[in-house]
Short mmCIF file of C-alpha atoms in Angstrom, two decimals:
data_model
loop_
_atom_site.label_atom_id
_atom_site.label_comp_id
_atom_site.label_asym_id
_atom_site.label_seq_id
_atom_site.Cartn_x
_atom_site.Cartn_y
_atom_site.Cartn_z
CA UNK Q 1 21.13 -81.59 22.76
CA UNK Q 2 20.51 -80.54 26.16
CA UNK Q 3 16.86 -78.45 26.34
CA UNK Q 4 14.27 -76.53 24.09
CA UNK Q 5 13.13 -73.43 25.23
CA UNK Q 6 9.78 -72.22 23.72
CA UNK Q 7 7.82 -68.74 23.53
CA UNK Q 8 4.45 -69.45 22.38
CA UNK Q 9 2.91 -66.70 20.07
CA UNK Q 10 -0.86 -64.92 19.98
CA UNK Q 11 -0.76 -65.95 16.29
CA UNK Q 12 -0.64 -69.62 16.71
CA UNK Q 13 2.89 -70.50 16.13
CA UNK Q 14 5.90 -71.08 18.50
CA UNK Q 15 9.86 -69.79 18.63
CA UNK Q 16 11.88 -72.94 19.83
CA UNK Q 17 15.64 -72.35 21.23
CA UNK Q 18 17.59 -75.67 20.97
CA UNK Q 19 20.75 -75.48 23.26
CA UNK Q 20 23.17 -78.23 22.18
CA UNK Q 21 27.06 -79.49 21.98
CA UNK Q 22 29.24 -76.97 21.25
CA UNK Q 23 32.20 -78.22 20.70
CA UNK Q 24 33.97 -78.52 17.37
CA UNK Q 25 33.35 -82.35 17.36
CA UNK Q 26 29.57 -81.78 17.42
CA UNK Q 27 29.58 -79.49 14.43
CA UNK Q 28 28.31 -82.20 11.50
CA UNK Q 29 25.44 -83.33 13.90
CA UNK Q 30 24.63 -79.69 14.97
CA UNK Q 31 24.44 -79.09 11.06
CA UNK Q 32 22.92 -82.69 10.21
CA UNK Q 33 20.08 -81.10 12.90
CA UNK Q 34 19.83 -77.92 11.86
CA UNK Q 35 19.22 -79.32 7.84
CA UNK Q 36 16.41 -82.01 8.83
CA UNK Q 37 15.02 -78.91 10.35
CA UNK Q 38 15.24 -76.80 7.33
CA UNK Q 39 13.39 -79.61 5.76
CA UNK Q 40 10.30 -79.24 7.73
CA UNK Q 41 9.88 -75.74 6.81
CA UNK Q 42 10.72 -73.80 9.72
CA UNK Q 43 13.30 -71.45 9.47
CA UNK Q 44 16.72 -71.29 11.62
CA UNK Q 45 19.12 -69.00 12.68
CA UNK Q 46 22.22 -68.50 15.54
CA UNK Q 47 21.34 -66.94 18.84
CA UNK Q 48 23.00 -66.37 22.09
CA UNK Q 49 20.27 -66.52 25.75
CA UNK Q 50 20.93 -66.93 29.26
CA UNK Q 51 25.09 -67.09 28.53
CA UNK Q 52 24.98 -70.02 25.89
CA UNK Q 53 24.50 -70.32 22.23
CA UNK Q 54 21.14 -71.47 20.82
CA UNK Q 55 19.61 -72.15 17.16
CA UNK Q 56 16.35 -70.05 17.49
CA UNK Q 57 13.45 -71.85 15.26
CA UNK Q 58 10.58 -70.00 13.74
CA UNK Q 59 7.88 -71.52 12.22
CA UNK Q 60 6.53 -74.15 14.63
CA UNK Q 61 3.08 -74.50 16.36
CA UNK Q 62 4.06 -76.36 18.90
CA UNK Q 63 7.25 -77.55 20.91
CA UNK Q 64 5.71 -81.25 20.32
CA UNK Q 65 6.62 -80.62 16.65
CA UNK Q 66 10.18 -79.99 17.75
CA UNK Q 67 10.73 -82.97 20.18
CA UNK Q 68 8.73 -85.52 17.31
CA UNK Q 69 11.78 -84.39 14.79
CA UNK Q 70 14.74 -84.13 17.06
CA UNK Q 71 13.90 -88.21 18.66
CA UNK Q 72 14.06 -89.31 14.75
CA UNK Q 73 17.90 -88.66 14.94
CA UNK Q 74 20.74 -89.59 16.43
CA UNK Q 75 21.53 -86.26 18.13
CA UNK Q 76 19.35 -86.79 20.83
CA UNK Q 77 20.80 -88.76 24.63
CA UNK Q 78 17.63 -88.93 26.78
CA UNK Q 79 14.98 -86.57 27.19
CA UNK Q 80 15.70 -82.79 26.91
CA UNK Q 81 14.20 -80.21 29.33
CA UNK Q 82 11.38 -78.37 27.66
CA UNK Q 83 9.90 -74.87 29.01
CA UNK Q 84 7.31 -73.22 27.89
CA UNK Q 85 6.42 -69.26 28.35
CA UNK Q 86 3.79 -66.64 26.80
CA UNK Q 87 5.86 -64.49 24.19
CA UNK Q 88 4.03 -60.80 24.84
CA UNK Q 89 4.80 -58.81 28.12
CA UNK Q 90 1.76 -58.24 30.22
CA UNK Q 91 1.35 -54.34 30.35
CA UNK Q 92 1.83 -53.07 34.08
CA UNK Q 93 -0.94 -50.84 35.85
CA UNK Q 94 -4.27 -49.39 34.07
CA UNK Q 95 -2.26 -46.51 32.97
CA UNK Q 96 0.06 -48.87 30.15
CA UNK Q 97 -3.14 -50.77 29.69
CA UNK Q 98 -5.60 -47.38 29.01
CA UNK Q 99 -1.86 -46.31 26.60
CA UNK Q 100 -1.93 -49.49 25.06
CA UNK Q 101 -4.92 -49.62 24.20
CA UNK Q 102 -5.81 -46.16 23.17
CA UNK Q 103 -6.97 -46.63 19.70
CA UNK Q 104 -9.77 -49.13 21.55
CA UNK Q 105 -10.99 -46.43 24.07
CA UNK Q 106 -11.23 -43.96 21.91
CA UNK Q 107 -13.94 -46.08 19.92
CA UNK Q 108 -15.93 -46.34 22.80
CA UNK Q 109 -16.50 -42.48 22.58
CA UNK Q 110 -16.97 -42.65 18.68
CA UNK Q 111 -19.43 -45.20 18.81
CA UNK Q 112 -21.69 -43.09 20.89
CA UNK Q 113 -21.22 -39.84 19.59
CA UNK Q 114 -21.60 -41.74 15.93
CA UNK Q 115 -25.35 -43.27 18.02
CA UNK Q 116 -26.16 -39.80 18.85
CA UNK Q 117 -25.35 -38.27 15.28
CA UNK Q 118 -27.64 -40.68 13.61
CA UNK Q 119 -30.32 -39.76 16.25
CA UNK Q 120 -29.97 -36.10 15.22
CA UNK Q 121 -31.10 -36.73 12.06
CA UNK Q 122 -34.11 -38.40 12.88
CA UNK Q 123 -36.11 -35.30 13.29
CA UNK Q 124 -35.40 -33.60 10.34
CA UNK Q 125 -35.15 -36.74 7.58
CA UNK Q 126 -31.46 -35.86 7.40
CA UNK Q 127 -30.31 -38.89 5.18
CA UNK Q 128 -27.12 -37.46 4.60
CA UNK Q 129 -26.44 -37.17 8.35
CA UNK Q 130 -27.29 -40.29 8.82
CA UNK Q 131 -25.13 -41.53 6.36
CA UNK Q 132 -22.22 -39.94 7.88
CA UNK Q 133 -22.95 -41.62 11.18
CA UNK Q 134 -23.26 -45.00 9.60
CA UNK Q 135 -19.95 -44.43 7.63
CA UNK Q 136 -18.32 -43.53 10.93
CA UNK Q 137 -19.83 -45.89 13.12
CA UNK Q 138 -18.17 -48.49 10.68
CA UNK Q 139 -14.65 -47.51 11.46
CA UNK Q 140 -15.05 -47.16 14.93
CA UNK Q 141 -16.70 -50.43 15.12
CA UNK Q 142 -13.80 -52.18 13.31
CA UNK Q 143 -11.59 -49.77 15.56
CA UNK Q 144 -12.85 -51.35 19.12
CA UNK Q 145 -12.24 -54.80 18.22
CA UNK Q 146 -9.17 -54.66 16.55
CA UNK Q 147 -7.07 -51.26 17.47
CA UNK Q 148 -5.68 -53.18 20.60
CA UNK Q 149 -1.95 -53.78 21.15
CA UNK Q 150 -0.56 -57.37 19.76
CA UNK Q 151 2.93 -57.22 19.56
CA UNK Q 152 3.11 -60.67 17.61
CA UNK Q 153 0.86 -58.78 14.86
CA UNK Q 154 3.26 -55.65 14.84
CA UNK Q 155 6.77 -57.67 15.11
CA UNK Q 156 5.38 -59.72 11.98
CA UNK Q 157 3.98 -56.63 10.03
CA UNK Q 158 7.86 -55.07 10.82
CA UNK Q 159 9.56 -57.51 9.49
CA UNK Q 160 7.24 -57.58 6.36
CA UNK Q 161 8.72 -54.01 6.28
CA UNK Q 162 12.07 -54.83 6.33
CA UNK Q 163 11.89 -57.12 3.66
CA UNK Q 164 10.61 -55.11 1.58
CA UNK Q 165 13.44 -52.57 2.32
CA UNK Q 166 15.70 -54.84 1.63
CA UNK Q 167 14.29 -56.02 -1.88
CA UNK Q 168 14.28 -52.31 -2.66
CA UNK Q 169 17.41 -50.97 -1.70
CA UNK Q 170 19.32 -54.34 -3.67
CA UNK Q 171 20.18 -55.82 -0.24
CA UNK Q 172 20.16 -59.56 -1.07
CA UNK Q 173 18.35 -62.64 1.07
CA UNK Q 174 19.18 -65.70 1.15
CA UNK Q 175 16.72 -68.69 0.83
CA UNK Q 176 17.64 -70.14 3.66
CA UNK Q 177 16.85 -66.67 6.01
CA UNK Q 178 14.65 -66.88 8.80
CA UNK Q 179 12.71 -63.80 7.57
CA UNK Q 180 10.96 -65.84 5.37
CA UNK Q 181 9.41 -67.87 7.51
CA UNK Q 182 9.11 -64.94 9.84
CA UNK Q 183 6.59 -63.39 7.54
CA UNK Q 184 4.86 -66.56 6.45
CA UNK Q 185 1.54 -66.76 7.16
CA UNK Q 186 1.68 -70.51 6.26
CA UNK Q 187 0.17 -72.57 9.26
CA UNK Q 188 -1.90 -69.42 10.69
CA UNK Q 189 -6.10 -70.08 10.57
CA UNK Q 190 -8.50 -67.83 8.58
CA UNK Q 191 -9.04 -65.82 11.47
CA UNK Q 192 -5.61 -65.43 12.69
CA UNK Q 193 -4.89 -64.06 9.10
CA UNK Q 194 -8.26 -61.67 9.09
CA UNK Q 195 -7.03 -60.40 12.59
CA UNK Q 196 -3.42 -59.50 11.39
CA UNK Q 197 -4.82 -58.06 8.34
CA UNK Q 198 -7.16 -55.73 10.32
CA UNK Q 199 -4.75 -54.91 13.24
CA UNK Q 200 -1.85 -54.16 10.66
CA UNK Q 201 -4.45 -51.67 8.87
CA UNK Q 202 -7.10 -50.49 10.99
CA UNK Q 203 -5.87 -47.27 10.76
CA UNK Q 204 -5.86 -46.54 7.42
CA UNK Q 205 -10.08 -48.08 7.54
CA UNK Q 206 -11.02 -46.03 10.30
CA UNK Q 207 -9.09 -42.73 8.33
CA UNK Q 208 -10.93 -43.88 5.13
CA UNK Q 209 -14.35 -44.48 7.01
CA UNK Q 210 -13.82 -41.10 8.07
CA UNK Q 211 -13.18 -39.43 4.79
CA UNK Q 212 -16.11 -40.72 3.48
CA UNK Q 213 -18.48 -39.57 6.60
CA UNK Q 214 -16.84 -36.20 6.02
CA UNK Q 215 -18.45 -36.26 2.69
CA UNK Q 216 -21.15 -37.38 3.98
CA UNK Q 217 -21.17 -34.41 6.21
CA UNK Q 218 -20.52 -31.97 3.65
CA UNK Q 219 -23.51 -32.38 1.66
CA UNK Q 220 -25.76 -32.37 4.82
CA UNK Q 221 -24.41 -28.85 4.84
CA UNK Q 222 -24.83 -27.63 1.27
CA UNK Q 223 -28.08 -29.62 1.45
CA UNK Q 224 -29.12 -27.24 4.31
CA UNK Q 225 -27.62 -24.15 3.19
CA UNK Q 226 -29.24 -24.34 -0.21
CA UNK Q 227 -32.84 -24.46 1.64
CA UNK Q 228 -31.34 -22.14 4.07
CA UNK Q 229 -28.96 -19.78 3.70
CA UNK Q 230 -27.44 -19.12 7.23
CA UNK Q 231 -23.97 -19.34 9.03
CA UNK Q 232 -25.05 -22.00 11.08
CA UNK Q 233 -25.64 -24.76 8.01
CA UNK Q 234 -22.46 -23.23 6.52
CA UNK Q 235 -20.26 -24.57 9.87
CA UNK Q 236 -21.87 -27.97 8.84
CA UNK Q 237 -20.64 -27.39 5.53
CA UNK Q 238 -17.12 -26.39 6.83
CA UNK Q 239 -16.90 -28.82 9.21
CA UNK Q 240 -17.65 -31.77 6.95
CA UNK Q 241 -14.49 -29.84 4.61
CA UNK Q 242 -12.28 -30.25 7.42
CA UNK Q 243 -13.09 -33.89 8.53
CA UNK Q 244 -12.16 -34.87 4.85
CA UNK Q 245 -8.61 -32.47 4.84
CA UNK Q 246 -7.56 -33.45 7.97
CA UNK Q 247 -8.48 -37.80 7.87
CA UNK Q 248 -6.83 -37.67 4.13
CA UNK Q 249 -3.74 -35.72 5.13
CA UNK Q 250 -3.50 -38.34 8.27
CA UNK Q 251 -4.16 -41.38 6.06
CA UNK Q 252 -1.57 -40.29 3.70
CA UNK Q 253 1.27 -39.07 5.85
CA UNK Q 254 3.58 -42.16 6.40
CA UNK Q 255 4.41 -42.63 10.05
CA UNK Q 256 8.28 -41.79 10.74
CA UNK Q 257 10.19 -41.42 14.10
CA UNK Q 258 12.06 -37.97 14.54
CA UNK Q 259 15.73 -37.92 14.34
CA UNK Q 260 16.85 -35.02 16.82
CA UNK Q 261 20.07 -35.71 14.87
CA UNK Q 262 19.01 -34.45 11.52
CA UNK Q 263 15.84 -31.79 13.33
CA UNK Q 264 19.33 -29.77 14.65
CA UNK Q 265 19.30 -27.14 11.65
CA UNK Q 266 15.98 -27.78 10.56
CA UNK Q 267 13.37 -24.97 9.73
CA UNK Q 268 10.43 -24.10 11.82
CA UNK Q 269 8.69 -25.61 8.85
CA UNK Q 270 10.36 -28.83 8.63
CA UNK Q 271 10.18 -29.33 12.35
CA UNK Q 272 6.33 -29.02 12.39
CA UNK Q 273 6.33 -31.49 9.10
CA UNK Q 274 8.13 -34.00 11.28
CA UNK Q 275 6.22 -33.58 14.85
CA UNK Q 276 3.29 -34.36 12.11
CA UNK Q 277 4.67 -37.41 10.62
CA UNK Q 278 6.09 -38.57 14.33
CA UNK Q 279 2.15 -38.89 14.43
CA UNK Q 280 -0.28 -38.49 11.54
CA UNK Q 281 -3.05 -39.13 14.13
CA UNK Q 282 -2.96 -35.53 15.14
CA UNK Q 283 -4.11 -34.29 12.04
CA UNK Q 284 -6.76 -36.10 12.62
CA UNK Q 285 -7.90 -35.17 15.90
CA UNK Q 286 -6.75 -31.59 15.49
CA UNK Q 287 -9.38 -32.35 12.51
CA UNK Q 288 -11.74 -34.07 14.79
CA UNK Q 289 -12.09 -30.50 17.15
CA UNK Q 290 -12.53 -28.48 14.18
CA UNK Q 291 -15.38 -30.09 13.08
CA UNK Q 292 -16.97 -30.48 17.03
CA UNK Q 293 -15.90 -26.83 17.01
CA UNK Q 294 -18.22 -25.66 13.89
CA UNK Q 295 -20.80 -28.45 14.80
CA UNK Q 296 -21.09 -27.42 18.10
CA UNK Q 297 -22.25 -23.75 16.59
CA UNK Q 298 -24.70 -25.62 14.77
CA UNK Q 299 -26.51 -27.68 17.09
CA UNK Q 300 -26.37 -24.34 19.61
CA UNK Q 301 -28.20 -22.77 17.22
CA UNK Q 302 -30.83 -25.70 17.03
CA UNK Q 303 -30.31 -26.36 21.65
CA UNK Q 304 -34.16 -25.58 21.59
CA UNK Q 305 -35.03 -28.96 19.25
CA UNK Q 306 -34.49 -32.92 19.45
CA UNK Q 307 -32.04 -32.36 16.65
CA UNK Q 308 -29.93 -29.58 18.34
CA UNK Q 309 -29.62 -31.95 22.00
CA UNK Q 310 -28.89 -35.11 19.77
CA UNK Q 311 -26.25 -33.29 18.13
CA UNK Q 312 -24.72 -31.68 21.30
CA UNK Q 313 -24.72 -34.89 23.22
CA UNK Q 314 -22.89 -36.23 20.19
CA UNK Q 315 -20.20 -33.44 19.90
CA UNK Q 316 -19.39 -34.09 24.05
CA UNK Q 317 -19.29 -37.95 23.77
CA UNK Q 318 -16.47 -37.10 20.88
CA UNK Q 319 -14.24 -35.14 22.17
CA UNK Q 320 -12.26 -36.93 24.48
CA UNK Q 321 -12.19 -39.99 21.85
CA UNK Q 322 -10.43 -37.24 19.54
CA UNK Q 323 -7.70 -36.34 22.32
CA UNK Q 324 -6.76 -40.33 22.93
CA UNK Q 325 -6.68 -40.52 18.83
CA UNK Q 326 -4.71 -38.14 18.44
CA UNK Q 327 -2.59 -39.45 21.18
CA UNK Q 328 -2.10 -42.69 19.40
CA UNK Q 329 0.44 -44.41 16.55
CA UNK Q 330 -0.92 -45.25 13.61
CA UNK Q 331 0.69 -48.66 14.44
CA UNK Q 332 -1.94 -50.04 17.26
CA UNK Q 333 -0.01 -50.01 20.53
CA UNK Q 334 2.92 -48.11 19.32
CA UNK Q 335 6.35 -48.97 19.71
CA UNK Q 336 6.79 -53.03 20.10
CA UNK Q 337 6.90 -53.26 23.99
CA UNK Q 338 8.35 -56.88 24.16
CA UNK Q 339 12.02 -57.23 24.76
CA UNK Q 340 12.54 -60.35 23.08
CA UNK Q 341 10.55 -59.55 20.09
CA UNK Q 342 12.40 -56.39 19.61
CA UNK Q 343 15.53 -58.07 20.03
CA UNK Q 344 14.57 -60.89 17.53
CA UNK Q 345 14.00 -57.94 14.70
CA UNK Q 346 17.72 -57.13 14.82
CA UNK Q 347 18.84 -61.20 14.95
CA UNK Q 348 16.88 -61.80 11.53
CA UNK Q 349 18.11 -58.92 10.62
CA UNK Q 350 22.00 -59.57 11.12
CA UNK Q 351 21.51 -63.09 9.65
CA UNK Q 352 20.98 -61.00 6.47
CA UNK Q 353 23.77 -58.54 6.84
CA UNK Q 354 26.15 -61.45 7.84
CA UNK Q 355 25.47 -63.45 4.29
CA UNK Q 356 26.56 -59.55 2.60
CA UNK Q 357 29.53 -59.54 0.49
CA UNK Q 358 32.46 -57.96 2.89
CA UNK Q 359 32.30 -55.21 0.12
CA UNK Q 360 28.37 -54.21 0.49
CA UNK Q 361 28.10 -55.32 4.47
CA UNK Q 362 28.56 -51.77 5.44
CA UNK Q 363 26.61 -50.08 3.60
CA UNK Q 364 24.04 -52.63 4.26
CA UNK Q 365 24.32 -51.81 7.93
CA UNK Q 366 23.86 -48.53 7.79
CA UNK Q 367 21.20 -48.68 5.71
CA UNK Q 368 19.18 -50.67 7.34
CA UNK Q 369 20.01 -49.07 11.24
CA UNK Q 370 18.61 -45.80 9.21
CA UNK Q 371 15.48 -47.77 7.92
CA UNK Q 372 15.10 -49.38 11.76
CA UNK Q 373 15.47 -45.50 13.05
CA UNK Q 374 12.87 -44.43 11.15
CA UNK Q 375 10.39 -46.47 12.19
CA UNK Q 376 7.64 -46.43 14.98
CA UNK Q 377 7.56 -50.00 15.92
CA UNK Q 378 10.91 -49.52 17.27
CA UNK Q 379 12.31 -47.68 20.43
CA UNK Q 380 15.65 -46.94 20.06
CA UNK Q 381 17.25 -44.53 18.47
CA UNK Q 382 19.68 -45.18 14.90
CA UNK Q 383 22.15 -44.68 16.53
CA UNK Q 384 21.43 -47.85 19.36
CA UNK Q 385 19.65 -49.91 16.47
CA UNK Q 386 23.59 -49.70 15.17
CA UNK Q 387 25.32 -50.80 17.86
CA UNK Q 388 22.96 -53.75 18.54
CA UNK Q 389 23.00 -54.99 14.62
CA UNK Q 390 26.70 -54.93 15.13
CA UNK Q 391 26.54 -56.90 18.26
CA UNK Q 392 24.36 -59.38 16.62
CA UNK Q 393 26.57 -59.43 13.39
CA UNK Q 394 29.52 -60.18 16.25
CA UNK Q 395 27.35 -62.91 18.05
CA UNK Q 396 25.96 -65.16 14.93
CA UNK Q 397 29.47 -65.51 13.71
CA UNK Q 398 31.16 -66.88 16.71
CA UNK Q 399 28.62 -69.16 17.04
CA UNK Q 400 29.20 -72.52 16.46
CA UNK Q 401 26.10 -72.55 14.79
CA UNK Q 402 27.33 -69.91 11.96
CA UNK Q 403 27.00 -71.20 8.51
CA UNK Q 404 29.94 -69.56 6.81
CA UNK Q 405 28.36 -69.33 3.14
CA UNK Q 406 28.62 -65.99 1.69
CA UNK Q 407 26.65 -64.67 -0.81
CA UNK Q 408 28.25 -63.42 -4.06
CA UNK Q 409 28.53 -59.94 -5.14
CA UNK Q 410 25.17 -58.35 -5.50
CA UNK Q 411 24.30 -57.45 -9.17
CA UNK Q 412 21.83 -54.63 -9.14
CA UNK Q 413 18.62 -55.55 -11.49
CA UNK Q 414 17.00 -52.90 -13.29
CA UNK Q 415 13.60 -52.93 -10.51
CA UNK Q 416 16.69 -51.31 -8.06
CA UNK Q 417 18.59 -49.27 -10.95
CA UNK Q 418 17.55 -45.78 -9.13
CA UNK Q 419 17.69 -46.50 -5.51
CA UNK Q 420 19.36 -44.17 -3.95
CA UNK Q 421 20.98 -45.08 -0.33
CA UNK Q 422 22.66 -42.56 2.08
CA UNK Q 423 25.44 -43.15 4.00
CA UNK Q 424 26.92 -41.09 6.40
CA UNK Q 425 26.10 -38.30 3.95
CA UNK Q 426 27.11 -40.27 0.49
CA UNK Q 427 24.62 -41.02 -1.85
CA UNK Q 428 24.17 -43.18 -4.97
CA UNK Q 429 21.98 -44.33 -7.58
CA UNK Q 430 22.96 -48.73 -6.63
CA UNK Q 431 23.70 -50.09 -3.36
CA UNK Q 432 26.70 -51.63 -4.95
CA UNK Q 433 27.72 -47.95 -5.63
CA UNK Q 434 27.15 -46.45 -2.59
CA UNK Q 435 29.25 -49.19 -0.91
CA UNK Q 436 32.32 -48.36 -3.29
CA UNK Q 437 32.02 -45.00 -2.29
CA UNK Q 438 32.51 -46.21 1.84
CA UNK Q 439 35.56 -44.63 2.71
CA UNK Q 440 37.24 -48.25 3.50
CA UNK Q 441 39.36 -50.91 2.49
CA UNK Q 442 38.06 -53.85 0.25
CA UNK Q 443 40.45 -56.80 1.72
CA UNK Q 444 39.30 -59.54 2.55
CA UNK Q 445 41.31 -59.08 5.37
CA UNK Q 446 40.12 -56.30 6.23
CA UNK Q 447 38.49 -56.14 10.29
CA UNK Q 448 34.98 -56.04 11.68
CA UNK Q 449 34.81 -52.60 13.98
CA UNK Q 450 32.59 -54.95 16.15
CA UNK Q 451 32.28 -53.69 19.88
CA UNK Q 452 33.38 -55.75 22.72
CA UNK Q 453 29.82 -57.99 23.97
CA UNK Q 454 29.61 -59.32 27.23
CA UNK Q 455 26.69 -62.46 27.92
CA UNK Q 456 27.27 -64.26 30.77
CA UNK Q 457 31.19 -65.10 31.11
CA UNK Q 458 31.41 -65.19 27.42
CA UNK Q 459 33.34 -61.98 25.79
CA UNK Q 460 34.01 -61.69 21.95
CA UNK Q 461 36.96 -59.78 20.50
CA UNK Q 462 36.54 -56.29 19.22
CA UNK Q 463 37.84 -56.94 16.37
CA UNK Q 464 38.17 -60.21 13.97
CA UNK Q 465 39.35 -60.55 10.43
CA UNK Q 466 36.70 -62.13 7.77
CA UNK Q 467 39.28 -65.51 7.86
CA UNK Q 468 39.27 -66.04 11.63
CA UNK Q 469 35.30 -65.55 11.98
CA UNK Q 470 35.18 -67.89 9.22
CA UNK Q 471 36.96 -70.41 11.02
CA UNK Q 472 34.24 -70.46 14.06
CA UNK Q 473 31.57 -71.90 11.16
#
């Protein structure tokens, strides 16, 4: 072995890359390694950094961890260089920061306009108002501590994601994947477990919180419009109608990339359905100026009382709060924003296309470079998410780290009878089906259409038959 590189994580835990032998020689130690490893828990996989191949280890806390195992065995001549480096990119200017952290600004705005609200209600006993402040001011609270960018949080909660995708659409995992240990929170503290709970859905509580102040809202209105039947206390009424609409419709609207791709014929109506779902956070701050809009006629009415400058002062500290939410991802922070996190999704995720049946491995790319596309955590388009699962695919098995065991054919059980997966137009009801349907050769000869990678001076063939990959394990 000749060094460990290691990215510490915000979550407690540690990737490791161990750079070793790689000649054919070495390949029972490399594997007697890479199995006392297994045995610890953490999970492994085959990489390729800085022009050499690694195994990249998940699951550690420390590189100390690493370094106690690898001395036990008889892999190990003298002392192997360790570095050590902070996993998340730093964001650059106050600009990325004030992006990044949008979600977390906007709080500060809803927290006083939510101070102000409850104020406003003072005067008259409004109980109801109050309520709706309180019910806010819980959401926005939870909001400003935990609606900041961690990419370690999202790049976990993605993978969780992809897991699930592939349990649904029949795509099989091995025991052995890293993804499992990827989405382990075994090893993580209490609070490191609260925090990635509350960063993965703080969305979906501050949407909720905000339903139920809407309602809160509402019945201010009727409250005041029974006693007093005027357009003023009406707005209240409609404005308390809208908050609910528009933070439901937002809560429930999955967040989905757009695919320029399939927008090309779309209809003015589908087009608007999927600038929407690009962000569901602008239903809920197109929501969010409704209801200033019809409150603001309100408290005009009232400018002359406590209640009326409370509530003004309330409507102006909210406004530009509902412009940076509805600027914002559902997914705090956005799109993942480290490189080597990003490229780490699509290295689990090739270990799992690799152990495919040659028969299903197509299928199973495309499906899951359509499942990547879609989603916000990611950057590039399907189209590049691809071309680098390919390139991973092409990477892990000329490694001399490969482990050549595929799986066997995948069986579909009866919990993925009816899933339905599209392939370059073709559709079926099994993902054993829709790979039958590939127009493509089932030898076992049959070759990889693997671009050409370049890293460092090392360049892999285009194109390699199933038997001569096999041979590099």
């Amino acid at each position: 072995m000749h060094r460990i590189d290691v990215r510490e994580q915000s979550d407690g835990r540690a990737v490791a890359y161990l750079y070793a032998d790689e000649s054919q020689d070495a390949g029972a130690t490399r594997q007697q390694l890479r199995t006392s490893i297994r045995q610890k828990g953490w999970g492994t996989l085959s990489d390729f950094r800085d022009g050499a191949y690694a195994l990249r280890i998940s699951g550690l806390s420390n590189a100390q961890e690493l370094l106690d195992l690898v001395a036990q065995t008889q892999a190990v001549t003298g002392a192997p260089s360790v570095t050590s480096q902070d996993v998340q990119d730093k964001p650059s200017g106050i600009g990325e920061t004030i992006k990044n952290n949008s979600l977390r600004v906007s709080a500060i705005g809803y927290t006083l306009g939510n101070a102000l609200y409850y104020l406003s209600g003072i005067p008259t006993g409004n109980q109801e108002r109050k309520k709706m402040a309180i019910a806010f001011g819980v959401g926005d609270a939870a909001l400003g501590v935990f609606g900041g960018r961690n990419d370690t949080f999202q790049y976990q909660s993605l993978l969780t994601k992809l897991q699930g995708h592939f349990e649904k659409t029949g795509i099989e995992i091995p025991k052995t994947a890293s993804i499992h240990i990827e989405t382990s929170s075994r090893g993580q503290s209490l609070g490191t477990r609260t925090a990635s709970f509350m960063h993965n859905h703080i969305n979906s509580i501050k949407m909720s919180a905000e339903v139920l102040g809407g309602f809160f809202a509402f019945r201010s209105g009727s409250k005041a419009f029974k006693n007093q039947k005027n357009l003023a206390n009406a707005a209240e009424m409609l404005g308390g109608a809208i908050v609910v609409a528009g933070w439901s419709g937002a809560l429930l609207t999955p967040e989905k990339k757009r695919d320029p791709e399939a927008l090309k014929d779309a209809s003015t109506v589908q087009r608007f359905a999927s600038y929407v779902q690009e962000k569901p956070t602008r239903l809920a701050g197109w929501a969010g100026y409704c209801f200033n809009l019809v409150g603001g006629y309100n408290f005009l009415t009232k400018r002359g009382t406590a209640e009326g400058k409370w509530g003004l002062g309330a409507i102006g500290a909210m406004v530009g709060s509902n412009t940076l939410y509805a600027m914002s991802h559902k997914a705090p922070g956005g799109d993942i924003k480290t490189d080597a996190m990003v490229s780490d999704v699509y290295i689990v995720a090739a270990q799992i296309l690799n152990k495919q049946p040659e028969s299903l491995r197509e299928a199973a790319i495309e499906a899951t470079a359509k499942f990547l596309g879609e989603r916000p955590e990611i950057k590039d388009s399907r189209q590049e998410i691809n071309l680098k699962l390919r390139e991973q695919i092409t990477i892990q098995r000329n490694s001399p780290w490969f482990e050549d065991f595929p799986l066997p054919a995948y069986t579909p059980q009866p919990k993925h009878a009816r899933v339905a997966i599209r392939n370059e137009g073709i559709a079926s009801n099994t993902f054993a089906e829709s790979a039958a349907g590939l127009p493509q050769e089932a030898s076992p000869e049959r070759a990889l259409p693997l671009p050409v990678i370049q890293a460092g001076q090392v360049q892999h063939t285009a194109l390699q038959s199933e038997p001569a990959l096999a041979e590099r394990a």
